[in-house]
Coordinates of C-alpha atoms in Angstrom, one line a residue:
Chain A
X1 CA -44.9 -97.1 -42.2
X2 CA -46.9 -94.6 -40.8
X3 CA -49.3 -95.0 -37.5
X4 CA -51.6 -91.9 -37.1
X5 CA -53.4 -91.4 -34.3
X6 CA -56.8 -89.5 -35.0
X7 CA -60.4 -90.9 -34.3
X8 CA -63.6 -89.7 -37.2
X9 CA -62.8 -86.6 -38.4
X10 CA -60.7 -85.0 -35.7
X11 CA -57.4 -83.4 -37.2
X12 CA -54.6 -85.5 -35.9
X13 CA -52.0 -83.8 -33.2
X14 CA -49.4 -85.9 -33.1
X15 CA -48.3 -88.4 -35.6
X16 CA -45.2 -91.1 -35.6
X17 CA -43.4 -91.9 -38.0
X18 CA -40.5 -94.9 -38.3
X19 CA -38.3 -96.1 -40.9
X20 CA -38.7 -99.5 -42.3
X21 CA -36.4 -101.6 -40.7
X22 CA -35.5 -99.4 -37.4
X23 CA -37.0 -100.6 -33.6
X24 CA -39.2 -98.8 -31.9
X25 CA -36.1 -96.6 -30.7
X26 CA -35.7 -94.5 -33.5
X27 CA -38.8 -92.7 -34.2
X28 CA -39.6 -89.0 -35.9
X29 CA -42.9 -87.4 -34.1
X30 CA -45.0 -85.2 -35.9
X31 CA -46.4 -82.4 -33.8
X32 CA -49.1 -80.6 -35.9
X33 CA -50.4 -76.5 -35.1
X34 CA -46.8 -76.4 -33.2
X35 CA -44.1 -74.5 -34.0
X36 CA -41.0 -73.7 -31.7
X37 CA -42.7 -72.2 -28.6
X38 CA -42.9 -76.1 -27.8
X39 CA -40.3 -77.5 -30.2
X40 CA -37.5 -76.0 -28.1
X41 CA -38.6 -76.6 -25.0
X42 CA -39.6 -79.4 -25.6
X43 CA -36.4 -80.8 -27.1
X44 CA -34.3 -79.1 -24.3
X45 CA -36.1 -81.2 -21.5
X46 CA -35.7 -84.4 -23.8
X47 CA -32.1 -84.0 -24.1
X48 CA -31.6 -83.8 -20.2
X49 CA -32.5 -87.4 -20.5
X50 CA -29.5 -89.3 -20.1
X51 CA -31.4 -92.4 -21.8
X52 CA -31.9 -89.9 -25.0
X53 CA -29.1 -90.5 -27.6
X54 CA -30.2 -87.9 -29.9
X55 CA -33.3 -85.4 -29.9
X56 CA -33.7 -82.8 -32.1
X57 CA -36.7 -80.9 -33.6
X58 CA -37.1 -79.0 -37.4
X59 CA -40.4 -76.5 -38.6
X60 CA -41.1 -78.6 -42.3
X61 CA -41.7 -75.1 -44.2
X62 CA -42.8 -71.9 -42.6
X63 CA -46.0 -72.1 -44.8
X64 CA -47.2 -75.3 -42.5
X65 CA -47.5 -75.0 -38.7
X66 CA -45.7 -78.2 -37.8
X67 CA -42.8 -79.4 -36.1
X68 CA -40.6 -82.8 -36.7
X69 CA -39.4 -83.7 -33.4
X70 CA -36.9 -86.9 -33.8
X71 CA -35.9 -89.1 -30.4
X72 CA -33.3 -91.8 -30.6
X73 CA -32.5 -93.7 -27.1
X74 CA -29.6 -95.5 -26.3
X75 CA -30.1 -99.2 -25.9
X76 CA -33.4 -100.5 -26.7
X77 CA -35.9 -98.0 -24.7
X78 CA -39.1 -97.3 -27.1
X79 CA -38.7 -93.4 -28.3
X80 CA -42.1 -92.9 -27.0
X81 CA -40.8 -93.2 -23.3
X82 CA -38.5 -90.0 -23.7
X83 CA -41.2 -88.1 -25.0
X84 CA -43.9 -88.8 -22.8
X85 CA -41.0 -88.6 -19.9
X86 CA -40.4 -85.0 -21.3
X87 CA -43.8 -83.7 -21.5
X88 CA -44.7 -84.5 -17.9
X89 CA -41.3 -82.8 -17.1
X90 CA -42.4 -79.7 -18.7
X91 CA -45.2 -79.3 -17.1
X92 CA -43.7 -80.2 -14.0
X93 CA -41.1 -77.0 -14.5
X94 CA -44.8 -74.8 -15.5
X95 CA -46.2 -75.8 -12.7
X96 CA -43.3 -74.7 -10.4
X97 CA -42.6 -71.5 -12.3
X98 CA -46.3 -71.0 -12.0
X99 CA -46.3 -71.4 -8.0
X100 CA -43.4 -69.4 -7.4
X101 CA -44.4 -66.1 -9.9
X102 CA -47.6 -66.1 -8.2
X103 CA -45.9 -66.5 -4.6
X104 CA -43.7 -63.5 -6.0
X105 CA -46.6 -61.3 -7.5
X106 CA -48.5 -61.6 -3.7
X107 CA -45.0 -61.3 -1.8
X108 CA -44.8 -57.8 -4.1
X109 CA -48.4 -56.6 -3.9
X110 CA -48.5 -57.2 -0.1
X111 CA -44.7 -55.3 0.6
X112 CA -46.6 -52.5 -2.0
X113 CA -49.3 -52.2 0.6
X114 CA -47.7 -52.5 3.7
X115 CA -45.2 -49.4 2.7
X116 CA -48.7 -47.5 1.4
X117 CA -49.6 -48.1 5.0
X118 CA -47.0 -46.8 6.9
X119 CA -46.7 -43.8 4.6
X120 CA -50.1 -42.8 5.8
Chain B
X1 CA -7.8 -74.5 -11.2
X2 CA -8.0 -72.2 -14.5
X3 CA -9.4 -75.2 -16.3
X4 CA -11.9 -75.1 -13.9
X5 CA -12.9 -71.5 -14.1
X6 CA -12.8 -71.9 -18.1
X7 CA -15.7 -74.6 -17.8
X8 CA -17.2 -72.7 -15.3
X9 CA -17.7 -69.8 -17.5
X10 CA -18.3 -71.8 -20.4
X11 CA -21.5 -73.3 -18.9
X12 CA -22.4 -70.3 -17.1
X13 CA -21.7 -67.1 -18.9
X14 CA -22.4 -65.6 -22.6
X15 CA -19.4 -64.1 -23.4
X16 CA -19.2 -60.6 -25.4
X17 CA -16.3 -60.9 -27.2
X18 CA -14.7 -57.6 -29.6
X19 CA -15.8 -59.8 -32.9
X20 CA -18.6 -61.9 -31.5
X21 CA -20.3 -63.6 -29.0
X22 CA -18.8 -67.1 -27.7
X23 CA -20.6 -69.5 -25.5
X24 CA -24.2 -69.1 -26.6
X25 CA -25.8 -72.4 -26.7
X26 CA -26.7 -74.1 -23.7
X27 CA -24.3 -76.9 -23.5
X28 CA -25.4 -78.8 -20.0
X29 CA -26.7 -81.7 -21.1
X30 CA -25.7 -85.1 -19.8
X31 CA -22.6 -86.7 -21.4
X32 CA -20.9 -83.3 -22.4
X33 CA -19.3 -82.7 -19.8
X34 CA -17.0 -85.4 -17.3
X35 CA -17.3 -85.0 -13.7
X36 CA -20.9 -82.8 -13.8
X37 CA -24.3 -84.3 -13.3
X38 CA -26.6 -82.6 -16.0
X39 CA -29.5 -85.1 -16.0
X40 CA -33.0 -83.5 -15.5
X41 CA -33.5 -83.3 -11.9
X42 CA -36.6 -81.7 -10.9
X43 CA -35.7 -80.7 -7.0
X44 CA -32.2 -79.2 -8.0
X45 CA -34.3 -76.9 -10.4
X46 CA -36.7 -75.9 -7.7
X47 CA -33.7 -75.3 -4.9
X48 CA -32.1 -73.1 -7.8
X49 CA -35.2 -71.5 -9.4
X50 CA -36.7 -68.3 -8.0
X51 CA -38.9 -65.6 -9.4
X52 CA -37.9 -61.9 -8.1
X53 CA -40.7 -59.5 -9.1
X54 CA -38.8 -56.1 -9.5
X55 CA -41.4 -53.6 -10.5
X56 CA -44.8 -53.6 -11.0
X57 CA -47.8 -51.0 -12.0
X58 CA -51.1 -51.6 -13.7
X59 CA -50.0 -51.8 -17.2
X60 CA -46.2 -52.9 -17.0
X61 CA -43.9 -55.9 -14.9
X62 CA -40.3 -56.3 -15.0
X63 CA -39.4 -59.3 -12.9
X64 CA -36.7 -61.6 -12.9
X65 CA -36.3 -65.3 -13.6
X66 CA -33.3 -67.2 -12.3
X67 CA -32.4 -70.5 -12.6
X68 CA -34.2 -71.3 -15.8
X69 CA -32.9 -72.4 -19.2
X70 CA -33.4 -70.0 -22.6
X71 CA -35.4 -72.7 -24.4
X72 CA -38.5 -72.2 -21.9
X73 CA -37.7 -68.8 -20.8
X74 CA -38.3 -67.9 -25.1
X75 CA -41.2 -70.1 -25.3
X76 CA -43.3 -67.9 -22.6
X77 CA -42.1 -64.7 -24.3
X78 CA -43.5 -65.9 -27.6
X79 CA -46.4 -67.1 -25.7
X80 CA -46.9 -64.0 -24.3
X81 CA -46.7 -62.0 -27.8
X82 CA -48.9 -64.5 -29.6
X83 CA -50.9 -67.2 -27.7
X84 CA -52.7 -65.2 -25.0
X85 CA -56.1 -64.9 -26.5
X86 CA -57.4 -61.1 -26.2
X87 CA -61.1 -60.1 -27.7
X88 CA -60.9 -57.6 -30.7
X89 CA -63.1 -56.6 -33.6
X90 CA -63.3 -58.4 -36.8
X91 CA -66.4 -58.4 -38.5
X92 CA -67.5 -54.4 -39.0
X93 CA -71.4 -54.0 -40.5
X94 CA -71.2 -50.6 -42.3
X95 CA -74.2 -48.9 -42.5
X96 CA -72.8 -45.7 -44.0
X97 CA -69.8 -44.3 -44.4
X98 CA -69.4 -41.2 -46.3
X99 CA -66.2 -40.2 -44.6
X100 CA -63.1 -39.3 -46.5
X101 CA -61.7 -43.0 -45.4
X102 CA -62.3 -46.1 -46.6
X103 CA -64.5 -48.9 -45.1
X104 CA -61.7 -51.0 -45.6
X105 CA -59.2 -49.1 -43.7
X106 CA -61.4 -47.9 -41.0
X107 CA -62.5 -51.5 -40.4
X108 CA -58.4 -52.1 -40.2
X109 CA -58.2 -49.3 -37.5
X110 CA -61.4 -50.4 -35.5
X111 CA -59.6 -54.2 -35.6
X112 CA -56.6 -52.6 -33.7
X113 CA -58.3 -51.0 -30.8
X114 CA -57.7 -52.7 -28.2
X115 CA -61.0 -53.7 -25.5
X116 CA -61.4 -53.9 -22.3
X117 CA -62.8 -57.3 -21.9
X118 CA -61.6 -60.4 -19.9
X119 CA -61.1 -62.9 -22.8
X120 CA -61.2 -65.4 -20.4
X121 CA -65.1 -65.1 -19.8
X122 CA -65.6 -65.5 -23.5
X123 CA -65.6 -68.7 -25.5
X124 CA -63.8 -68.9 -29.4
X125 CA -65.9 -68.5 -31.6
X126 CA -67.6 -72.0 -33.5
X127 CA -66.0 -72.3 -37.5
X128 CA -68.3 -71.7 -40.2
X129 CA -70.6 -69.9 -37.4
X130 CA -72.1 -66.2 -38.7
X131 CA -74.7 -64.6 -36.4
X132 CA -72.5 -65.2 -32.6
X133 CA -73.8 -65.8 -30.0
X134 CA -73.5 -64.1 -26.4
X135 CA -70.8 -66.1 -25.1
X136 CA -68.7 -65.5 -28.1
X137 CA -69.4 -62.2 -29.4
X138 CA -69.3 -58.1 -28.3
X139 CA -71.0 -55.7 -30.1
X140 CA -70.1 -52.1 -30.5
X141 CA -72.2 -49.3 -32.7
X142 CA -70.6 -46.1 -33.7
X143 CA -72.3 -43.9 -35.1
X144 CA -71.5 -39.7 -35.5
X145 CA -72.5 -36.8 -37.7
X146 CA -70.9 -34.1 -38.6
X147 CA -72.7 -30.7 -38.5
X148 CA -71.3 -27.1 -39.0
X149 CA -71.5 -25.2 -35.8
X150 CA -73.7 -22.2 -36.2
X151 CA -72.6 -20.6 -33.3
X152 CA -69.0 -20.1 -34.9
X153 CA -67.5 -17.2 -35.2
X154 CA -67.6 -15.2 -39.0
X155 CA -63.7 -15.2 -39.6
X156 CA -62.9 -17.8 -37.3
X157 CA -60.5 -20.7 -39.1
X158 CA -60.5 -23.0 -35.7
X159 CA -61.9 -26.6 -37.3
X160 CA -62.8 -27.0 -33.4
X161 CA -64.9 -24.0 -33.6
X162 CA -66.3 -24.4 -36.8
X163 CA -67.5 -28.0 -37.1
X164 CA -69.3 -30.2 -34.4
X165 CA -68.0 -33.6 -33.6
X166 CA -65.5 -33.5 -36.4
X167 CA -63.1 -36.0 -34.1
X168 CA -64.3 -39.6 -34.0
X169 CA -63.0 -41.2 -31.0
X170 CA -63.0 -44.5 -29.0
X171 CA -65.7 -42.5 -26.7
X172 CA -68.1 -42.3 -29.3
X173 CA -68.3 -46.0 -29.9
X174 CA -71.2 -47.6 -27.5
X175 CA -71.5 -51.4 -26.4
X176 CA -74.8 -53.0 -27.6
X177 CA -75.7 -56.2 -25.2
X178 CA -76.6 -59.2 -26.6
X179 CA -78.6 -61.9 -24.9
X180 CA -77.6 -61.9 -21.0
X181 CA -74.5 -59.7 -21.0
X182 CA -76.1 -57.0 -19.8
X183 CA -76.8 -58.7 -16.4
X184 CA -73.2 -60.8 -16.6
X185 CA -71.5 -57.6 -17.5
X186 CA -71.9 -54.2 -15.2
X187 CA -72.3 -51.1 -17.2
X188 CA -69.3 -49.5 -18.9
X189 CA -66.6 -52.9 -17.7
X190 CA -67.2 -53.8 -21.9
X191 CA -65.7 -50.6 -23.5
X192 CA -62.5 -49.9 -25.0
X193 CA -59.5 -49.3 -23.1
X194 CA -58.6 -46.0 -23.8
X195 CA -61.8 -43.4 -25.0
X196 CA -58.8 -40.9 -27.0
X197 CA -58.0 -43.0 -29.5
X198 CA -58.8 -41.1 -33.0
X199 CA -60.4 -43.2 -35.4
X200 CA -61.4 -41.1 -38.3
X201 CA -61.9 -37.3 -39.5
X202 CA -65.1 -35.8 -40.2
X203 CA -66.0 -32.8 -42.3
X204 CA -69.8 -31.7 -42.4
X205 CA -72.1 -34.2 -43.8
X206 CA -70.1 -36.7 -43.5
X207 CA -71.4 -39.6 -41.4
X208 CA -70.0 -43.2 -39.8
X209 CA -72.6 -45.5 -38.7
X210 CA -71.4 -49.1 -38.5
X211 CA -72.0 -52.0 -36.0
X212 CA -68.6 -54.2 -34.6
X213 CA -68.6 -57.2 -33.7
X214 CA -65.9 -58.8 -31.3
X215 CA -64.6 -62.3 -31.2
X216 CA -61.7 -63.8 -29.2
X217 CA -58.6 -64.9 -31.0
X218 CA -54.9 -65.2 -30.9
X219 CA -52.0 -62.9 -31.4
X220 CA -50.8 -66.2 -34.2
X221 CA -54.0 -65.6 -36.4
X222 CA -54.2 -61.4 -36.2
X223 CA -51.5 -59.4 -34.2
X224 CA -54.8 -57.3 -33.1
X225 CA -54.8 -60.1 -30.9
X226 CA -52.0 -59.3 -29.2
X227 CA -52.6 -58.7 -25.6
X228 CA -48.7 -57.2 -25.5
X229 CA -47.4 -53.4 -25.8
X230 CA -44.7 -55.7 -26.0
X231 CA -43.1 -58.8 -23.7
X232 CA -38.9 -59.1 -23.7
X233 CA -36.5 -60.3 -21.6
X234 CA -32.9 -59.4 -21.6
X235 CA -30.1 -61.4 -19.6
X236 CA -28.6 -60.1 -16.6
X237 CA -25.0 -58.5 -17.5
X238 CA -21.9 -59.9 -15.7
X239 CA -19.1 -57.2 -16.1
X240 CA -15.8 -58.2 -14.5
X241 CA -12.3 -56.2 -14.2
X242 CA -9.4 -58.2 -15.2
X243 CA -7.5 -56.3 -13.4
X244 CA -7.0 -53.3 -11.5
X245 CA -8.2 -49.9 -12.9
X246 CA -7.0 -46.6 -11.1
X247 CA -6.5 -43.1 -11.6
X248 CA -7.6 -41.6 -14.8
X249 CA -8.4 -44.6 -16.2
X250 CA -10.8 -45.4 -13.6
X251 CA -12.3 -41.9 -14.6
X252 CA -12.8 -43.1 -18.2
X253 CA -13.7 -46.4 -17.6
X254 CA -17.2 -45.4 -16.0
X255 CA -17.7 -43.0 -18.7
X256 CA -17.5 -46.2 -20.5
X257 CA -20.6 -47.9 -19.6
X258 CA -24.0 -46.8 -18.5
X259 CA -23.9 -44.6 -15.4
X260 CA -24.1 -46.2 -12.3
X261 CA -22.6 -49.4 -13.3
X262 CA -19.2 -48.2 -12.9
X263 CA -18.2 -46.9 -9.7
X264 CA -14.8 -44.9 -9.1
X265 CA -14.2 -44.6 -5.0
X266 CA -10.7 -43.4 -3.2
X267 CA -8.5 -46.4 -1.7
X268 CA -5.7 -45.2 0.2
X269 CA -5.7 -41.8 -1.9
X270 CA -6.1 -43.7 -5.6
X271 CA -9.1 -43.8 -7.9
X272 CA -10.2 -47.3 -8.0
X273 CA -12.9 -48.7 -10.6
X274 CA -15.0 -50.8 -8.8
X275 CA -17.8 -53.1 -10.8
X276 CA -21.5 -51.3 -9.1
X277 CA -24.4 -52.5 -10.7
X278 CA -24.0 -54.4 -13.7
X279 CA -27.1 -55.0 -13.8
X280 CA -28.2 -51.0 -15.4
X281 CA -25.7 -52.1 -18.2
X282 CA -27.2 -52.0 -22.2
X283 CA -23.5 -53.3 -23.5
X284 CA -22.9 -50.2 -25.6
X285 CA -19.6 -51.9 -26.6
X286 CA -17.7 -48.0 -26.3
X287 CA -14.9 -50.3 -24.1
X288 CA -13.9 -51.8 -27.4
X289 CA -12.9 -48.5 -28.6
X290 CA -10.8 -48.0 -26.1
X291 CA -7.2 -49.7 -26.7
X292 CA -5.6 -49.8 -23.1
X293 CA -9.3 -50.4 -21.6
X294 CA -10.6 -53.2 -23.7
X295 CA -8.0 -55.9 -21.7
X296 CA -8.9 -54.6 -18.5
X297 CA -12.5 -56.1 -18.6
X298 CA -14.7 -58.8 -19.7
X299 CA -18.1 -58.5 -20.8
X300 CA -20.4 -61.5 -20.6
X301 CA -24.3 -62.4 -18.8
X302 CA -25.4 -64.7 -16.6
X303 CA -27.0 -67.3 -18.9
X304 CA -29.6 -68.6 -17.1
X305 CA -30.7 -65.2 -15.2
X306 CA -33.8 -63.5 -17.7
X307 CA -35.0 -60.2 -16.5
X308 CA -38.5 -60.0 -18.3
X309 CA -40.3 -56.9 -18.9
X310 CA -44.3 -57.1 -19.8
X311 CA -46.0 -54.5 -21.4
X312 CA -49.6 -54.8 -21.2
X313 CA -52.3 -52.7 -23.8
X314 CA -55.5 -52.8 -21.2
X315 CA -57.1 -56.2 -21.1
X316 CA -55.3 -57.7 -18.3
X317 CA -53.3 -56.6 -15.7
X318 CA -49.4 -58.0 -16.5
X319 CA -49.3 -60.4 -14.0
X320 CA -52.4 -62.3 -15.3
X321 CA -50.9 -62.2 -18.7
X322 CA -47.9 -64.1 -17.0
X323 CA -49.7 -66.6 -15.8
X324 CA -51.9 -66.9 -18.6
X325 CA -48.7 -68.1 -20.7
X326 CA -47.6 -70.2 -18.3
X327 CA -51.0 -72.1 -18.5
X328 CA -51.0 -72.0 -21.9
X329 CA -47.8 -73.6 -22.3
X330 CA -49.2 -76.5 -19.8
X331 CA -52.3 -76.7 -22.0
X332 CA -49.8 -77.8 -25.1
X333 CA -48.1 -80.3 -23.1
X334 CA -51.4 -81.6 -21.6
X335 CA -53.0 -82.4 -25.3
X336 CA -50.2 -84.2 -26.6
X337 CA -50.0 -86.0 -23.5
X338 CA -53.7 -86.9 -23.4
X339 CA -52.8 -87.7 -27.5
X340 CA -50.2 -90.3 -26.0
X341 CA -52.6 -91.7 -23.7
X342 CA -55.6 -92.2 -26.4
X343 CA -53.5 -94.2 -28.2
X344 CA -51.9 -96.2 -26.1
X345 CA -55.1 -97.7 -25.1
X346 CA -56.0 -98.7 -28.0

């Protein structure tokens, strides 16, 4: 059975699929134009989920750009939970690694300028 | 207490063995381990995190990263080598080309040049979409002929003497405004990076007269793309002495490993090895070769410590490219999540 997620003619992202006769807690996501720049990353942050009994991500065929990204939860949590849990935490971790390079970069650029300073 | 220090190392250090490398994956995840809290928590990764930016000039960065995990630490590196949209040319409009190369090659040359033009100012270009338009598009003309110099000398064998404009060069190739970019753009800000870069060969009567358009893309679709020299990281080296090394040993020991990491100083009258700065190590291996030596130490890095080093070719300044990948690798997360959120409305 497979839900996709696409409105008119716009190319689906994401897709789930889930085998007959499994809950809602076993469920393989389809990540399409993806490969493992946000397979891996994604799949490490997933896994630091306690709730997450098994996560693990596949490329199909190097000739298509798409990833198989499969959740299983322990007890009766909908896969979808994890996933959505472990997107938000990814970006959380961007945004902080963001912040702080920045910080870093100005901290650098200012301590460049104050020893141009006192050289003059 | 060694059990301890075996975990410790286990989750903490990649070890270089004499045959192989042991401990590679990341293995902290919750449940593996008894007695160690590894679930996801977002304010022990900030207390542990921090970004140390260790050199920095207008084209390359070497910074480090601590606290991090591989999986994200690889997935700005690849971001950075092929998801940072640069502009470059891709559609060349020869006009004539008698030259001794080919249009096809030249236009594979001109594609690889890299221009100095914030990609960020510039939109993708629509599918399916021929003409461009100005918020999409950079034109270039080059055009040069080349004449024999009269003024050359009877005998004279110099190709510089004898031939005018004989070197085509980045210099010679012109921006053509379209639309409002003369206004949006100062003059000579849209130009290539470097003006030395030869393009083709000339001989007299030959002639290259062709018009380039630019379009932004990614690194993925062309490595032209590729806003990169090059982006790596490498993980800090953790080199440890098992046990004491003195005298002549000590002596060969350093000669061992890159200089400076190795430091031999007098105790009490003896030549001690003492452990400098690991961090100038590039893990020759040469301590394997050595029988007596290769007990006396243990090679391994600091798994979660990447030292990054960004290479830029002109567009942007490193630092930008940085954060560039950063925000592109929120931009991925943000569409499936708005994905998510679409359909969970319905």
């Amino acid at each position: 059975m497979k839900t996709s997620m696409a409105e008119g003619e716009r190319k689906t992202a994401l897709e789930m699929v889930q085998a007959a006769g499994t809950d809602r807690h076993c469920v393989t996501f389809v990540l399409h134009e993806e490969d493992h720049t946000l397979g891996n990353s994604l799949r490490y942050v997933i896994m630091k989920n306690p709730e997450v009994e098994f996560c693990g991500y596949t490329t199909t065929h190097p000739s298509e750009s798409k990833i198989n990204l499969r959740i299983q939860t322990r007890g009766a949590l909908p896969a979808i939970e994890p996933f959505q849990k472990g997107l938000n935490e990814l970006m959380a971790v961007c945004q902080h690694v963001l912040d702080k390079f920045e910080a870093s970069i100005k901290d650098y650029k200012d301590r460049k300028a104050s020893r141009n300073e006192h050289a003059f | 207490m060694a059990a301890a220090q075996a975990v410790e190392e286990m989750r903490t250090r990649v070890v270089l063995g004499e045959f192989g490398v042991r401990n590679v994956h990341t293995t902290d995840f919750p449940g593996n381990y008894s007695g160690y809290d590894d679930a996801w928590d977002q304010d022990r990764f900030e207390k542990n995190f921090r970004v140390d930016v260790v050199h920095m000039d207008e084209n390359s960065l070497e910074f480090d990263m601590v606290g991090i995990d591989a999986a994200i630490a690889n997935a700005f590196r690849r971001i950075l080598l092929a998801e940072v949209p640069t502009m470059a040319v891709e559609k060349v409009l020869v006009y004539n080309n008698t030259s001794i190369v080919q249009d096809e090659i030249l236009a594979h040359r001109l594609g690889l040049i890299p221009i100095h033009a914030d990609p960020r100012l510039f939109e993708y270009r629509n599918q399916g979409d021929e003409e461009g338009t100005e918020i999409d598009t950079l034109q270039f003309r080059l055009h040069v002929r080349c004449t024999r110099n009269p003024r050359a000398a009877k005998d004279s064998s110099d190709p510089n003497e004898l031939y005018v404009n004989h070197k085509v060069y980045t210099r010679h190739m012109t921006w053509v405004p379209l639309g409002n970019q003369a206004d949006v753009f100062p003059e000579g800000t849209i130009r290539p990076v470097h003006d030395d870069i030869l393009i083709a060969q000339l001989r007299p009567g030959q002639e290259i007269d062709l018009l380039m358009q630019c379009v932004k893309g990614i690194g993925k679709d062309h490595a032209k793309f590729s806003p990169v020299a090059t982006a790596s990281y490498r993980l800090l080296p953790d080199i440890t002495l098992l046990e004491p090394v003195e005298g002549a040993a000590a002596e060969e020991l350093s000669r061992c490993f890159s200089p400076g990491v190795i430091e031999v100083k007098e105790v009490q009258g003896k030549k001690v090895a003492i452990v400098a700065n690991p961090r100038l190590d590039t893990f020759s291996r040469e301590i394997f070769r050595h029988e007596k030596l290769k007990k006396a130490v243990r090679l391994a890095r600091v798994r979660d410590h990447y030292i990054f080093s960004v290479e830029s070719t002109g567009v942007l300044p490193p630092d930008v490219l940085v954060s560039e990948a950063i925000k592109v690798l929120m931009g991925k997360c943000r569409r499936f999540l708005d994905e998510l959120d679409t359909v969970q409305m319905d």
